[in-house]
Amino acid sequence: MTAVAATGLERLETESSNGRIPGNKGIWVGITCEFVEFLVLFAVYFIARAHFPEAFEQGGEKLSRLAGTAITLLMVTSSFFIACSVATMRAGQRRASIAWLVAGLVMALGYPLAKFLEFQWNMANGITGESGIFFTVYYYLTLNHLVHATWGILGILWVLARHLVGGYTSDDYSGLEALASYWHATDIIWLVLFSFFYVLV
Amino acid sequence: MNTAKTKNPAGLASFTQAWLGLVALTFISLYLSNWFHGTAWLQILVAAIIWLKGILVAKEFIEIKAAHTFIRRVVLGFVAVTPLVLLIIAYFGNQVARWATL
């Protein structure tokens, strides 16, 4: 038992000398898996693009850039608000932290709404998963991202519930920071998807 | 785990700058796409913007500079890989297509 405790202490010392862990270790296992998953999905995009460059140059022109831009602004703004929530909690400003988190949640909820409207617009314009290789890849990647964002929104709701009952203090806010790290990682992935489908046309 | 405690939320100013940068880069990329559609160097600029946006989120929001070495490598590696592969596909797309043909 003493040896185990000593090993744990040594590990903690190593961690502090190598830098801190934003949130907790568990969320970074999840984020690393998320990155690996999307690298595989990006490989699908790149291989399809290499095989069918014309389809990818023309396909994006048919998508709604307004929807893509709206989702990007919602994602970066919610990421910004949630980062502010962590910073204010760190400074001991609990009420401000809750307010920033609620603002981040409102922005985050705009994403599935914008995606729903975009898909409705797509259907009205005859854009389905069978409209060509570009659109198959577009639905595959963006729906996958929407699933990850939905997990993030559920995470925000859980963290908000804990925050409201005093679950975080300026000394212990690792749950809030873990959620923020996941949301920022999901934001980084969307910024790549935005360029893939709405900019590189 | 949370060791970076400060009295004032000093990060808010840099967060705001990062957010403004992300919004600006989003509109710049749309502008570039509209006006330079089909030009060879558009993909270089878009790759640079993808990298820059990723760095902004990682550096300012995740505070990657203070993060554990493994986390720093994972995030910065992910941010760097996509623009690099995008450039490879832009300039060596035919070769990649040949290698990726079953």
XYZ file of C-alpha atoms in Angstrom:
303
model
C 0.000 0.000 0.000
C 2.866 2.355 0.867
C 4.562 1.493 -2.433
C 1.326 2.199 -4.310
C 0.945 5.548 -2.574
C 4.569 6.390 -3.326
C 4.096 5.521 -6.995
C 1.002 7.728 -7.081
C 2.924 10.617 -5.549
C 5.770 10.158 -8.018
C 3.254 10.211 -10.863
C 1.687 13.398 -9.533
C 5.121 15.008 -9.296
C 5.840 13.974 -12.898
C 2.540 15.453 -14.004
C 3.227 18.770 -12.349
C 6.695 18.975 -13.883
C 5.323 18.067 -17.326
C 2.379 20.473 -17.115
C -1.163 20.341 -15.768
C -4.121 18.309 -16.957
C -7.032 20.567 -17.988
C -10.062 18.922 -16.363
C -9.203 15.312 -15.649
C -7.435 12.332 -17.209
C -10.685 10.590 -18.196
C -11.861 13.379 -20.472
C -8.487 13.429 -22.237
C -8.774 9.710 -22.964
C -12.146 10.539 -24.538
C -10.807 13.562 -26.459
C -7.850 11.541 -27.781
C -10.290 8.832 -28.969
C -12.464 11.530 -30.564
C -9.445 12.928 -32.425
C -8.449 9.444 -33.635
C -12.015 8.753 -34.783
C -12.174 11.996 -36.754
C -8.710 11.421 -38.250
C -10.149 8.195 -39.703
C -13.194 10.111 -40.970
C -10.909 12.799 -42.445
C -9.002 10.014 -44.226
C -12.323 9.032 -45.855
C -12.769 12.679 -46.948
C -9.221 12.992 -48.315
C -9.279 9.688 -50.197
C -12.694 10.517 -51.717
C -11.447 14.018 -52.620
C -8.306 12.589 -54.248
C -10.421 10.213 -56.347
C -13.196 12.674 -57.260
C -11.718 16.217 -57.229
C -14.410 17.643 -59.537
C -17.253 16.358 -57.367
C -15.670 18.056 -54.332
C -15.026 21.331 -56.179
C -18.633 21.544 -57.360
C -20.481 19.904 -54.468
C -19.948 22.646 -51.910
C -21.575 25.237 -54.158
C -24.902 23.492 -53.610
C -24.709 23.588 -49.807
C -26.059 26.431 -47.670
C -23.079 28.589 -46.706
C -25.354 30.553 -44.423
C -25.979 27.406 -42.356
C -22.285 26.493 -42.294
C -21.296 30.009 -41.224
C -24.056 30.159 -38.579
C -22.932 26.855 -37.056
C -19.301 28.051 -37.028
C -20.233 31.284 -35.248
C -22.398 29.371 -32.748
C -19.588 26.888 -32.027
C -16.806 29.459 -31.544
C -19.081 31.698 -29.462
C -20.220 28.873 -27.169
C -16.569 27.779 -26.822
C -15.650 31.370 -25.878
C -18.459 31.599 -23.295
C -17.526 28.257 -21.719
C -13.855 29.295 -21.518
C -15.057 32.429 -19.686
C -17.088 30.201 -17.344
C -13.898 28.307 -16.381
C -11.886 31.526 -15.945
C -14.499 33.152 -13.699
C -14.864 29.983 -11.604
C -11.089 29.876 -11.225
C -11.269 33.432 -9.898
C -13.971 32.409 -7.419
C -16.847 34.177 -9.205
C -19.428 31.389 -9.066
C -22.480 33.344 -10.234
C -20.616 34.824 -13.190
C -19.347 31.351 -14.042
C -22.915 29.980 -14.074
C -24.088 32.894 -16.243
C -21.289 32.262 -18.790
C -22.121 28.554 -18.815
C -25.828 29.247 -19.466
C -24.823 31.586 -22.315
C -22.570 28.840 -23.695
C -25.447 26.352 -23.487
C -27.818 28.695 -25.366
C -25.250 29.116 -28.158
C -24.564 25.371 -28.231
C -28.291 24.597 -28.570
C -28.319 26.748 -31.697
C -26.119 24.167 -33.428
C -28.628 21.274 -33.673
C -31.334 23.801 -34.575
C -29.219 25.269 -37.401
C -28.312 21.746 -38.558
C -31.989 20.728 -38.597
C -32.879 23.789 -40.700
C -29.909 23.102 -42.997
C -30.989 19.500 -43.566
C -34.559 20.667 -44.265
C -33.152 23.138 -46.800
C -31.042 20.339 -48.303
C -34.063 18.058 -48.684
C -36.090 20.865 -50.276
C -33.257 21.287 -52.797
C -32.931 17.565 -53.492
C -29.636 17.109 -51.615
C -29.600 13.671 -50.007
C -26.912 11.167 -49.094
C -27.390 9.598 -52.534
C -26.770 12.815 -54.475
C -23.127 11.931 -55.091
C -19.858 11.088 -53.329
C -19.393 14.635 -51.979
C -22.799 14.605 -50.282
C -22.351 11.072 -48.911
C -19.107 12.181 -47.229
C -20.705 15.481 -46.141
C -23.608 13.720 -44.371
C -21.272 11.070 -42.920
C -18.894 13.567 -41.322
C -21.323 16.300 -40.294
C -23.836 13.874 -38.737
C -20.981 12.248 -36.812
C -19.945 15.671 -35.558
C -23.538 16.460 -34.586
C -23.585 13.269 -32.475
C -20.402 14.383 -30.665
C -21.820 17.886 -30.180
C -25.007 16.354 -28.723
C -22.897 14.498 -26.151
C -21.239 17.834 -25.388
C -24.614 19.557 -24.924
C -25.709 16.785 -22.552
C -22.404 17.310 -20.727
C -23.073 21.056 -20.455
C -26.516 20.306 -18.952
C -24.982 17.924 -16.401
C -22.199 20.353 -15.444
C -24.728 23.203 -15.198
C -26.898 21.111 -12.848
C -23.862 20.374 -10.652
C -22.786 24.022 -10.800
C -26.233 25.227 -9.652
C -26.106 23.018 -6.536
C -22.603 24.246 -5.653
C -20.670 21.326 -7.108
C -17.670 23.479 -8.064
C -15.404 25.808 -6.133
C -12.392 27.899 -7.107
C -10.253 25.046 -5.724
C -12.098 22.201 -7.433
C -13.668 22.838 -10.805
C -12.147 19.934 -12.723
C -15.572 18.729 -13.921
C -16.335 22.132 -15.447
C -12.883 22.316 -17.047
C -13.197 18.751 -18.384
C -16.464 19.685 -20.104
C -14.855 22.851 -21.470
C -11.905 20.843 -22.868
C -14.272 18.432 -24.635
C -16.303 21.290 -26.094
C -13.181 23.111 -27.336
C -11.943 19.870 -28.982
C -15.345 19.448 -30.673
C -15.073 23.089 -31.799
C -11.634 22.459 -33.366
C -13.101 19.526 -35.327
C -16.010 21.638 -36.608
C -13.610 24.368 -37.789
C -11.945 21.731 -39.998
C -15.304 20.446 -41.319
C -16.427 23.994 -42.117
C -13.393 24.487 -44.367
C -13.811 21.056 -45.952
C -17.427 21.504 -47.039
C -18.272 25.218 -47.145
C -14.989 26.965 -48.040
C -12.998 24.641 -50.318
C -15.465 24.756 -53.197
C -5.540 18.993 -10.787
C -6.550 22.660 -10.869
C -3.429 24.550 -9.965
C -3.757 27.643 -12.172
C -5.784 29.706 -9.700
C -5.903 33.490 -10.040
C -7.834 36.182 -8.188
C -9.101 37.929 -11.333
C -10.442 36.222 -14.446
C -7.520 37.673 -16.401
C -8.104 35.309 -19.297
C -11.279 37.095 -20.411
C -9.452 39.737 -22.473
C -7.359 37.168 -24.336
C -10.458 34.943 -24.782
C -12.272 37.891 -26.374
C -9.341 38.554 -28.710
C -9.227 34.873 -29.674
C -12.991 34.831 -30.347
C -12.739 37.966 -32.510
C -9.842 36.342 -34.367
C -11.879 33.174 -34.982
C -14.860 35.170 -36.281
C -12.595 37.274 -38.510
C -10.824 34.187 -39.915
C -14.209 32.574 -40.659
C -15.303 35.553 -42.758
C -11.864 35.889 -44.378
C -11.995 32.255 -45.489
C -15.475 32.794 -47.002
C -14.221 35.921 -48.788
C -11.197 34.043 -50.159
C -13.422 31.197 -51.299
C -15.750 33.608 -53.142
C -13.096 35.634 -54.893
C -10.318 33.129 -55.518
C -12.345 30.077 -56.407
C -10.310 27.602 -58.465
C -6.894 29.201 -57.894
C -4.090 26.874 -56.859
C -2.999 28.865 -53.838
C -6.482 29.035 -52.277
C -5.843 25.620 -50.691
C -2.604 26.899 -49.117
C -4.450 29.848 -47.573
C -7.343 27.658 -46.387
C -4.872 25.159 -44.861
C -3.131 28.045 -43.068
C -6.474 29.352 -41.764
C -7.504 25.882 -40.502
C -4.183 25.655 -38.642
C -4.448 29.197 -37.269
C -8.009 28.668 -36.009
C -7.026 25.397 -34.326
C -4.016 27.058 -32.692
C -6.190 29.916 -31.405
C -8.653 27.514 -29.739
C -5.848 25.308 -28.366
C -3.667 28.153 -27.101
C -6.304 30.488 -25.681
C -9.293 28.311 -24.732
C -7.609 24.996 -23.802
C -4.533 26.857 -22.459
C -2.342 24.281 -24.123
C 0.952 25.948 -23.151
C 0.409 24.994 -19.502
C -0.991 21.537 -20.309
C 0.705 18.182 -19.821
C 3.208 17.288 -22.564
C 1.091 14.379 -23.843
C -2.039 16.555 -24.120
C -0.048 19.310 -25.834
C 1.298 16.853 -28.401
C -2.121 15.283 -29.058
C -3.880 18.628 -29.601
C -1.119 20.357 -31.584
C -0.581 17.186 -33.628
C -4.275 16.981 -34.515
C -4.353 20.679 -35.415
C -1.296 20.292 -37.695
C -2.168 17.026 -39.466
C -5.296 18.156 -41.327
C -3.781 21.228 -43.079
C -0.715 19.165 -44.024
C -2.803 16.382 -45.588
C -4.961 18.998 -47.329
C -1.832 20.381 -49.021
C -0.653 16.877 -49.947
C -4.041 16.158 -51.568
C -4.005 19.529 -53.349
C -0.610 18.959 -54.944
C -0.265 15.170 -55.049
C -3.925 14.138 -55.307
C -3.364 11.811 -58.268
C -0.586 9.883 -56.529
C -2.654 9.582 -53.342
C -5.620 8.337 -55.392
C -3.364 5.699 -56.996
C -2.015 4.569 -53.613
C -5.533 4.458 -52.161
C -6.992 2.390 -55.008
C -7.836 -1.187 -54.140
